[in-house]
PDB file of C-alpha atoms in Angstrom:
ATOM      1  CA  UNK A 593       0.000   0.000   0.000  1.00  0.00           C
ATOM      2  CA  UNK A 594       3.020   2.120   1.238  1.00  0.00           C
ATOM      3  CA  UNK A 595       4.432   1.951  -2.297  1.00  0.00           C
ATOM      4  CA  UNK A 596       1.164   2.440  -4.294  1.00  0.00           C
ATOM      5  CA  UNK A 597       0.963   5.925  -2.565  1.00  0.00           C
ATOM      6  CA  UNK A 598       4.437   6.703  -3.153  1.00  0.00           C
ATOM      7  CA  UNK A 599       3.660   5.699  -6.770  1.00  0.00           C
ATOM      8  CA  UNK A 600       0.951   8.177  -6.972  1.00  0.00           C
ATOM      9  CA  UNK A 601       2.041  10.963  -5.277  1.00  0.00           C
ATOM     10  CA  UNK A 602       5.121  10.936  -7.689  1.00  0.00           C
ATOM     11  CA  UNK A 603       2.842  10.825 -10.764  1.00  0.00           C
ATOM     12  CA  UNK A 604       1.283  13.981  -9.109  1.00  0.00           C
ATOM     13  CA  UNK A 605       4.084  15.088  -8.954  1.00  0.00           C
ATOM     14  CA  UNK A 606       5.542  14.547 -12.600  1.00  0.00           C
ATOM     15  CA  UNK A 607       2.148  15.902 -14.186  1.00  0.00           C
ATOM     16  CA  UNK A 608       2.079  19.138 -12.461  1.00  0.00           C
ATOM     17  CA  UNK A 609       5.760  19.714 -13.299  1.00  0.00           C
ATOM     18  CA  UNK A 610       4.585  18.799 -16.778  1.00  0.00           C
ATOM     19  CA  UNK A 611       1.892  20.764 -16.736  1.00  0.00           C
ATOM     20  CA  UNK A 612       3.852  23.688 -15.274  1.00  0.00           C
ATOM     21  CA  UNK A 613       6.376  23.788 -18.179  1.00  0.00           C
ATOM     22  CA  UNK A 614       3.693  22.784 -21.057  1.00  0.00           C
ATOM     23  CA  UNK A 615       1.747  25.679 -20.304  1.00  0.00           C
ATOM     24  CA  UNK A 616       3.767  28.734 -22.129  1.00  0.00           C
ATOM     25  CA  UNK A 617       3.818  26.489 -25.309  1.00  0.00           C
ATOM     26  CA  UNK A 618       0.306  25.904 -24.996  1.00  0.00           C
ATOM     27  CA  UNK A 619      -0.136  29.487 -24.342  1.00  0.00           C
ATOM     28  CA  UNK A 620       1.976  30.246 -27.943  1.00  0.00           C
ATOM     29  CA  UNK A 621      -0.497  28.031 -29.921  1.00  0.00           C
ATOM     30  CA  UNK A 622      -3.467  29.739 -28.470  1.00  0.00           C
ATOM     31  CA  UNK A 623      -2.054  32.870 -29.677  1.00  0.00           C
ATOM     32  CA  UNK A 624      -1.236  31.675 -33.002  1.00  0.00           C
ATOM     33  CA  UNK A 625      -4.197  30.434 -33.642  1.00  0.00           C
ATOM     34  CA  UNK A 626      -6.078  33.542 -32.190  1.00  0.00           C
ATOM     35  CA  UNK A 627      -3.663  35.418 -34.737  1.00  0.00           C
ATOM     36  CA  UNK A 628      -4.569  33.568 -37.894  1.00  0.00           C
ATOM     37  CA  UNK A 629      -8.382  33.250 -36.964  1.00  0.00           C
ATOM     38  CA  UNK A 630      -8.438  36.919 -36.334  1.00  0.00           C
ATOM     39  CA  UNK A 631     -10.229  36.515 -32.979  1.00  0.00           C
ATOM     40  CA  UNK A 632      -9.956  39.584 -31.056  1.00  0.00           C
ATOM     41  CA  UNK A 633     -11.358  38.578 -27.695  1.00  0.00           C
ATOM     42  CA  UNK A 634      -9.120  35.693 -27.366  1.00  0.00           C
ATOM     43  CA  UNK A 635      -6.219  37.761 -28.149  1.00  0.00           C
ATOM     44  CA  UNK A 636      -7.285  40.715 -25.473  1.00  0.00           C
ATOM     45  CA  UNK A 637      -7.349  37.454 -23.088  1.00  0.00           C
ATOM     46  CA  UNK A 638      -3.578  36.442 -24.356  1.00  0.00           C
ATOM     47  CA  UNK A 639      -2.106  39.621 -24.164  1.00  0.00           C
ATOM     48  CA  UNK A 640      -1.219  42.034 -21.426  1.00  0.00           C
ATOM     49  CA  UNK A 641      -1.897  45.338 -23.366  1.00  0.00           C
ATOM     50  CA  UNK A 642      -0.459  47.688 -20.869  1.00  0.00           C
ATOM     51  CA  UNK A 643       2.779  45.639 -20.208  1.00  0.00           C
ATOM     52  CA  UNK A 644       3.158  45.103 -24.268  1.00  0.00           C
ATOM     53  CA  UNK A 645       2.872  48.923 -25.120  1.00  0.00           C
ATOM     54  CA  UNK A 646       5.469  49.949 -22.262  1.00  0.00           C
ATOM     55  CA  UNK A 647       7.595  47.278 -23.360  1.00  0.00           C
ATOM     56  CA  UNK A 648       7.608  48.454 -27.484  1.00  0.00           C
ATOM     57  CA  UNK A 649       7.795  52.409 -25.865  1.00  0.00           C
ATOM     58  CA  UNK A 650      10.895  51.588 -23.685  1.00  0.00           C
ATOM     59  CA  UNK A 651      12.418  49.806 -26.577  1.00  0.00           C
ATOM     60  CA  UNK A 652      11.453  52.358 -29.605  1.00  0.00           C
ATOM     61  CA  UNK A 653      12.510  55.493 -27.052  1.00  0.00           C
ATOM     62  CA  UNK A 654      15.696  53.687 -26.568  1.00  0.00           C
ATOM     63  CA  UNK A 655      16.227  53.174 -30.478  1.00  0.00           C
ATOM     64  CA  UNK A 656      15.642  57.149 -30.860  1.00  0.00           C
ATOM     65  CA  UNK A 657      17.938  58.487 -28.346  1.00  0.00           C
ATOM     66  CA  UNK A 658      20.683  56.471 -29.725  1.00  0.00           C
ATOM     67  CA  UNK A 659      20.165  57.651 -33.084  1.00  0.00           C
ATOM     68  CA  UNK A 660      19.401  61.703 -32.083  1.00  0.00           C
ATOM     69  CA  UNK A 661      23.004  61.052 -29.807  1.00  0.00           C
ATOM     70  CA  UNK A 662      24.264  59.830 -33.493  1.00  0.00           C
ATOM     71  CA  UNK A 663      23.173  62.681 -35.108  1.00  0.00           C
ATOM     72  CA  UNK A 664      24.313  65.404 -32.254  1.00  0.00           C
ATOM     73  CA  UNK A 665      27.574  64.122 -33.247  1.00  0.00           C
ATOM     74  CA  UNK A 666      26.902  65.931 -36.761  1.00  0.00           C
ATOM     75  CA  UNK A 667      25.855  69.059 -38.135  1.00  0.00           C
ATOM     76  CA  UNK A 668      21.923  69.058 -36.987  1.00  0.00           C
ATOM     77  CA  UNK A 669      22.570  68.542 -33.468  1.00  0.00           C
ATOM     78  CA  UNK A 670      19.753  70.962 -32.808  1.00  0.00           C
ATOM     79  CA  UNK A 671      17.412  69.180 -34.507  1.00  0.00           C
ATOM     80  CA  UNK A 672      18.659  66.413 -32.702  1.00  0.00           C
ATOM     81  CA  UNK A 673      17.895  67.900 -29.460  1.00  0.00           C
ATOM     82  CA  UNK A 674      14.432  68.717 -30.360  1.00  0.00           C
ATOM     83  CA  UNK A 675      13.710  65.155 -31.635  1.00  0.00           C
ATOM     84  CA  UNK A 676      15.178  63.854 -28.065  1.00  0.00           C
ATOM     85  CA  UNK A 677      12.768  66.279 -26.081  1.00  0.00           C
ATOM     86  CA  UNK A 678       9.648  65.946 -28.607  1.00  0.00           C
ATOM     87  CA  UNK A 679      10.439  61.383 -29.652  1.00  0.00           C
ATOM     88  CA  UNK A 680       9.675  59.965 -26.627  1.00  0.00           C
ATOM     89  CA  UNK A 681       6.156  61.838 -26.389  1.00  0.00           C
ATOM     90  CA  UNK A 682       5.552  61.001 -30.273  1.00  0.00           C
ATOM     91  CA  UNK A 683       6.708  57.216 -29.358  1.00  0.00           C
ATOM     92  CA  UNK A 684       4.380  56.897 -26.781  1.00  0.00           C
ATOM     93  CA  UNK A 685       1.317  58.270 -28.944  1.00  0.00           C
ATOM     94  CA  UNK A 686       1.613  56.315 -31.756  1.00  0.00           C
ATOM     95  CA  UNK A 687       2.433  53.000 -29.618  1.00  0.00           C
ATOM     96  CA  UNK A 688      -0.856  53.466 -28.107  1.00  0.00           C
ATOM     97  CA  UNK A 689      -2.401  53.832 -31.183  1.00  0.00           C
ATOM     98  CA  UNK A 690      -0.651  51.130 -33.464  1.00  0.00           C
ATOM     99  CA  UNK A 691      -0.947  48.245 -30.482  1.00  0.00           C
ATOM    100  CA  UNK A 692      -3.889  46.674 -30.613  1.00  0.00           C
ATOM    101  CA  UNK A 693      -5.462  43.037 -31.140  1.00  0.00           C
ATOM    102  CA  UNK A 694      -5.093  43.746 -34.915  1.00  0.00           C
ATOM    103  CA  UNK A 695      -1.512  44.509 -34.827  1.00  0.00           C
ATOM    104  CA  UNK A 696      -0.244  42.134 -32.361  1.00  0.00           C
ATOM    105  CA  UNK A 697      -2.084  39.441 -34.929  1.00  0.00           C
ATOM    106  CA  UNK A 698      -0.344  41.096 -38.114  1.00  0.00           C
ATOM    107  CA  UNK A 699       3.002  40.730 -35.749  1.00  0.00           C
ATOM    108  CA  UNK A 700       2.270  36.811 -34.888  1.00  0.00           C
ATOM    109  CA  UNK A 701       1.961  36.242 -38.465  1.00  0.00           C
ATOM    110  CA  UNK A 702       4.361  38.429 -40.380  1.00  0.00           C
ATOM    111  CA  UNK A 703       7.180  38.540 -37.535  1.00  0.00           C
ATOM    112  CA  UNK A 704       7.309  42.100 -38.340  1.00  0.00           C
ATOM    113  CA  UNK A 705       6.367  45.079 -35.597  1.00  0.00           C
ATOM    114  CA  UNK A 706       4.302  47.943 -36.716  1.00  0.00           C
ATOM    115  CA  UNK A 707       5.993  50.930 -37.488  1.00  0.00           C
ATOM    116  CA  UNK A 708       5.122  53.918 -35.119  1.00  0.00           C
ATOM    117  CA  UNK A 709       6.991  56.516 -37.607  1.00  0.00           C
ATOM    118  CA  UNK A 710       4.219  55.292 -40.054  1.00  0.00           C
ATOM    119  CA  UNK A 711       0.952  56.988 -39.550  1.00  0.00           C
ATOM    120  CA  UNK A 712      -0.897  54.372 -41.555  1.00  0.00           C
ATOM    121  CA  UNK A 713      -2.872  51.321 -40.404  1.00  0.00           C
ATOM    122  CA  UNK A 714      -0.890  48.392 -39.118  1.00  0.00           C
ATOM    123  CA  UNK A 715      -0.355  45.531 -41.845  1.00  0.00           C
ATOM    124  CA  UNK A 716      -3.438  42.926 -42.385  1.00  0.00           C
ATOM    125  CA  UNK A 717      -2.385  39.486 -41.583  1.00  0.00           C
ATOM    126  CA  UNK A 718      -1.709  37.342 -44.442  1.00  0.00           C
ATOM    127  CA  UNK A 719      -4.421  35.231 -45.160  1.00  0.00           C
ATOM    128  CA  UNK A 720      -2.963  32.500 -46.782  1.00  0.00           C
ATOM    129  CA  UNK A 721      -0.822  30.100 -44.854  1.00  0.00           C
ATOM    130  CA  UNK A 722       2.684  31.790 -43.965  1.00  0.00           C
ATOM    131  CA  UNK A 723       6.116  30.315 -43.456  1.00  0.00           C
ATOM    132  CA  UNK A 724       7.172  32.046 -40.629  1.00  0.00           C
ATOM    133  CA  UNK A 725       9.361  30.175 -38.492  1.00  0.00           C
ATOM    134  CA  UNK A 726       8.924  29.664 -34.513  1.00  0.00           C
ATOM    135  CA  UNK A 727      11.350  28.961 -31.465  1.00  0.00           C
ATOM    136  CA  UNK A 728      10.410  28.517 -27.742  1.00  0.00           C
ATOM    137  CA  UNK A 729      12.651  28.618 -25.155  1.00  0.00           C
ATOM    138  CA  UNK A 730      12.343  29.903 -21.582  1.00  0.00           C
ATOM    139  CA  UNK A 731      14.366  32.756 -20.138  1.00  0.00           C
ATOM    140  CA  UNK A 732      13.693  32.324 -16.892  1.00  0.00           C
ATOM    141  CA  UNK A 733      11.027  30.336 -15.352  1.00  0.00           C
ATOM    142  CA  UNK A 734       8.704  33.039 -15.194  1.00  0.00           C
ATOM    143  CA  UNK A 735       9.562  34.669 -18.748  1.00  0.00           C
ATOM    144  CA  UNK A 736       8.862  32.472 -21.873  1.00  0.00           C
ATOM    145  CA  UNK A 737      10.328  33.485 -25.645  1.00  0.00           C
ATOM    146  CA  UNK A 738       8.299  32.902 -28.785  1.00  0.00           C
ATOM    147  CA  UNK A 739      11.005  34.207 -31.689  1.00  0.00           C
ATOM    148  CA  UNK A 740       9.353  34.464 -35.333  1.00  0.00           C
ATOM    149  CA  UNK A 741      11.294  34.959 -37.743  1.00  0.00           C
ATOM    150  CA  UNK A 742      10.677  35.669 -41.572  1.00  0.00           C
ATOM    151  CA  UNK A 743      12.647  32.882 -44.290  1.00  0.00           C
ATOM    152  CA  UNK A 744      12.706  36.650 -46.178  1.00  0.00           C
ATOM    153  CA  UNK A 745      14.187  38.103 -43.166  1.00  0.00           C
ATOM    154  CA  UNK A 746      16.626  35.531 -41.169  1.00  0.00           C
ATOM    155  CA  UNK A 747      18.638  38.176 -39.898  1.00  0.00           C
ATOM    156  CA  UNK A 748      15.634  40.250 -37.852  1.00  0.00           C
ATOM    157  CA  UNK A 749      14.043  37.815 -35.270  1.00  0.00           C
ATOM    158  CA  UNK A 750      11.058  39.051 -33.493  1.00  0.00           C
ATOM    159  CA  UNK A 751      10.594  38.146 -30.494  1.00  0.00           C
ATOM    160  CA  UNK A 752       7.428  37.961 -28.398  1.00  0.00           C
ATOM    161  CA  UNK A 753       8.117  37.627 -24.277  1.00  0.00           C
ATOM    162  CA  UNK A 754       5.335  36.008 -22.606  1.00  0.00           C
ATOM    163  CA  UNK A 755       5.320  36.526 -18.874  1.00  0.00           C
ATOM    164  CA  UNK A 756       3.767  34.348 -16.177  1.00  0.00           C
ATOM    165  CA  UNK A 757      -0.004  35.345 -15.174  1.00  0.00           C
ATOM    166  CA  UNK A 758      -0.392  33.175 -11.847  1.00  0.00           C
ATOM    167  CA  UNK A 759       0.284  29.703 -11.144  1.00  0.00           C
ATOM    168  CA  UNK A 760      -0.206  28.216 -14.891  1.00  0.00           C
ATOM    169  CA  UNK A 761      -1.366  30.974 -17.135  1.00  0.00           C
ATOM    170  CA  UNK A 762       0.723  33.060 -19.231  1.00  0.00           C
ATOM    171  CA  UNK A 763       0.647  36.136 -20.920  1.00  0.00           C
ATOM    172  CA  UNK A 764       1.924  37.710 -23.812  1.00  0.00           C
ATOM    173  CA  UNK A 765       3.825  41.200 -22.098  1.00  0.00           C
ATOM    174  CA  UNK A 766       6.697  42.405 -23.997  1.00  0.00           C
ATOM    175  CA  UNK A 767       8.291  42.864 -27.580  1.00  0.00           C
ATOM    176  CA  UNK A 768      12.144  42.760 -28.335  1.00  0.00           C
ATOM    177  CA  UNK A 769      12.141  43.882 -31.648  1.00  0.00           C
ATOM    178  CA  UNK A 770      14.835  42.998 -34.272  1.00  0.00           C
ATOM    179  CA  UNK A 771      18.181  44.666 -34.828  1.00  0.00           C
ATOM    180  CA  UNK A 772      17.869  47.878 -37.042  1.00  0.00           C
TER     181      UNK A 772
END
């Protein structure tokens, strides 16, 4: 009997572990899937909006203060400092705008982020079945990585962080877009 419950409690044990490192990847295919069927509630359940937009501002303002302390180095540097006082507020507008369900499902698909410099739409998802390339890997146990990449574009990964949302659920929370 002694070993019976020992037996048991270990296969508890094994499928919650399972379970517990399954999820994220489960979590990925849910957003796929959300993506392609262009399902908007189930991606405003997958996605934590608020964390995602800070995420693409801190990441965009960081891109444009490198390149205004690039071009301070030359002859505009005025109009450098007025794009480092004025960018980040710009940044922040049109990343509120351009992330939405929509354009987090053109980004699953395409593995391409909107760009906030553009004052157009985001891209429509491709319909027909794409070729886009996916990795998983975790970066901790509390942040998962889903990295698309484009056959087009090998060089300029996207990749989507998905952050833990309780015991088993997950998230998608942050953007670490490619290499300009």
């Amino acid at each position: 009997m002694k070993g019976w419950v020992r037996g048991l409690l270990l296969l508890s044990v094994v499928a919650v572990a399972a379970a517990y490192l399954a999820m994220p990847i489960l979590t990925v295919r849910a957003l796929v899937r959300a993506a392609e069927t262009g399902d908007e509630a189930a991606l405003e359940r997958l996605v934590d909006f608020p964390a995602f937009r800070e995420s693409a501002k801190e990441q965009l303002t960081g891109r444009l203060m490198a390149e205004m302390r690039e071009d301070e180095r030359t002859d505009d540097s005025a109009l450098a400092g007025l794009g480092m006082l004025f960018g980040p507020m710009l940044i922040d507008g049109a990343v509120d705008m351009l992330v939405t369900p929509q354009a987090v499902a053109a980004m699953v698909e395409t593995a391409k982020a909107p760009d906030p410099t553009d004052a157009v739409t985001p891209e429509e998802p491709a319909s027909e079945q794409s070729d886009i390339r996916q990795g998983y890997a975790y970066r901790d146990l509390n942040t998962f990585v889903l990295t698309l990449t484009d056959p087009d574009r090998p060089g300029e990964p996207l990749k989507l962080l998905l952050r833990r949302d309780g015991l088993f659920g997950w998230k998608l929370a942050g953007v670490e877009l490619p290499e300009t």
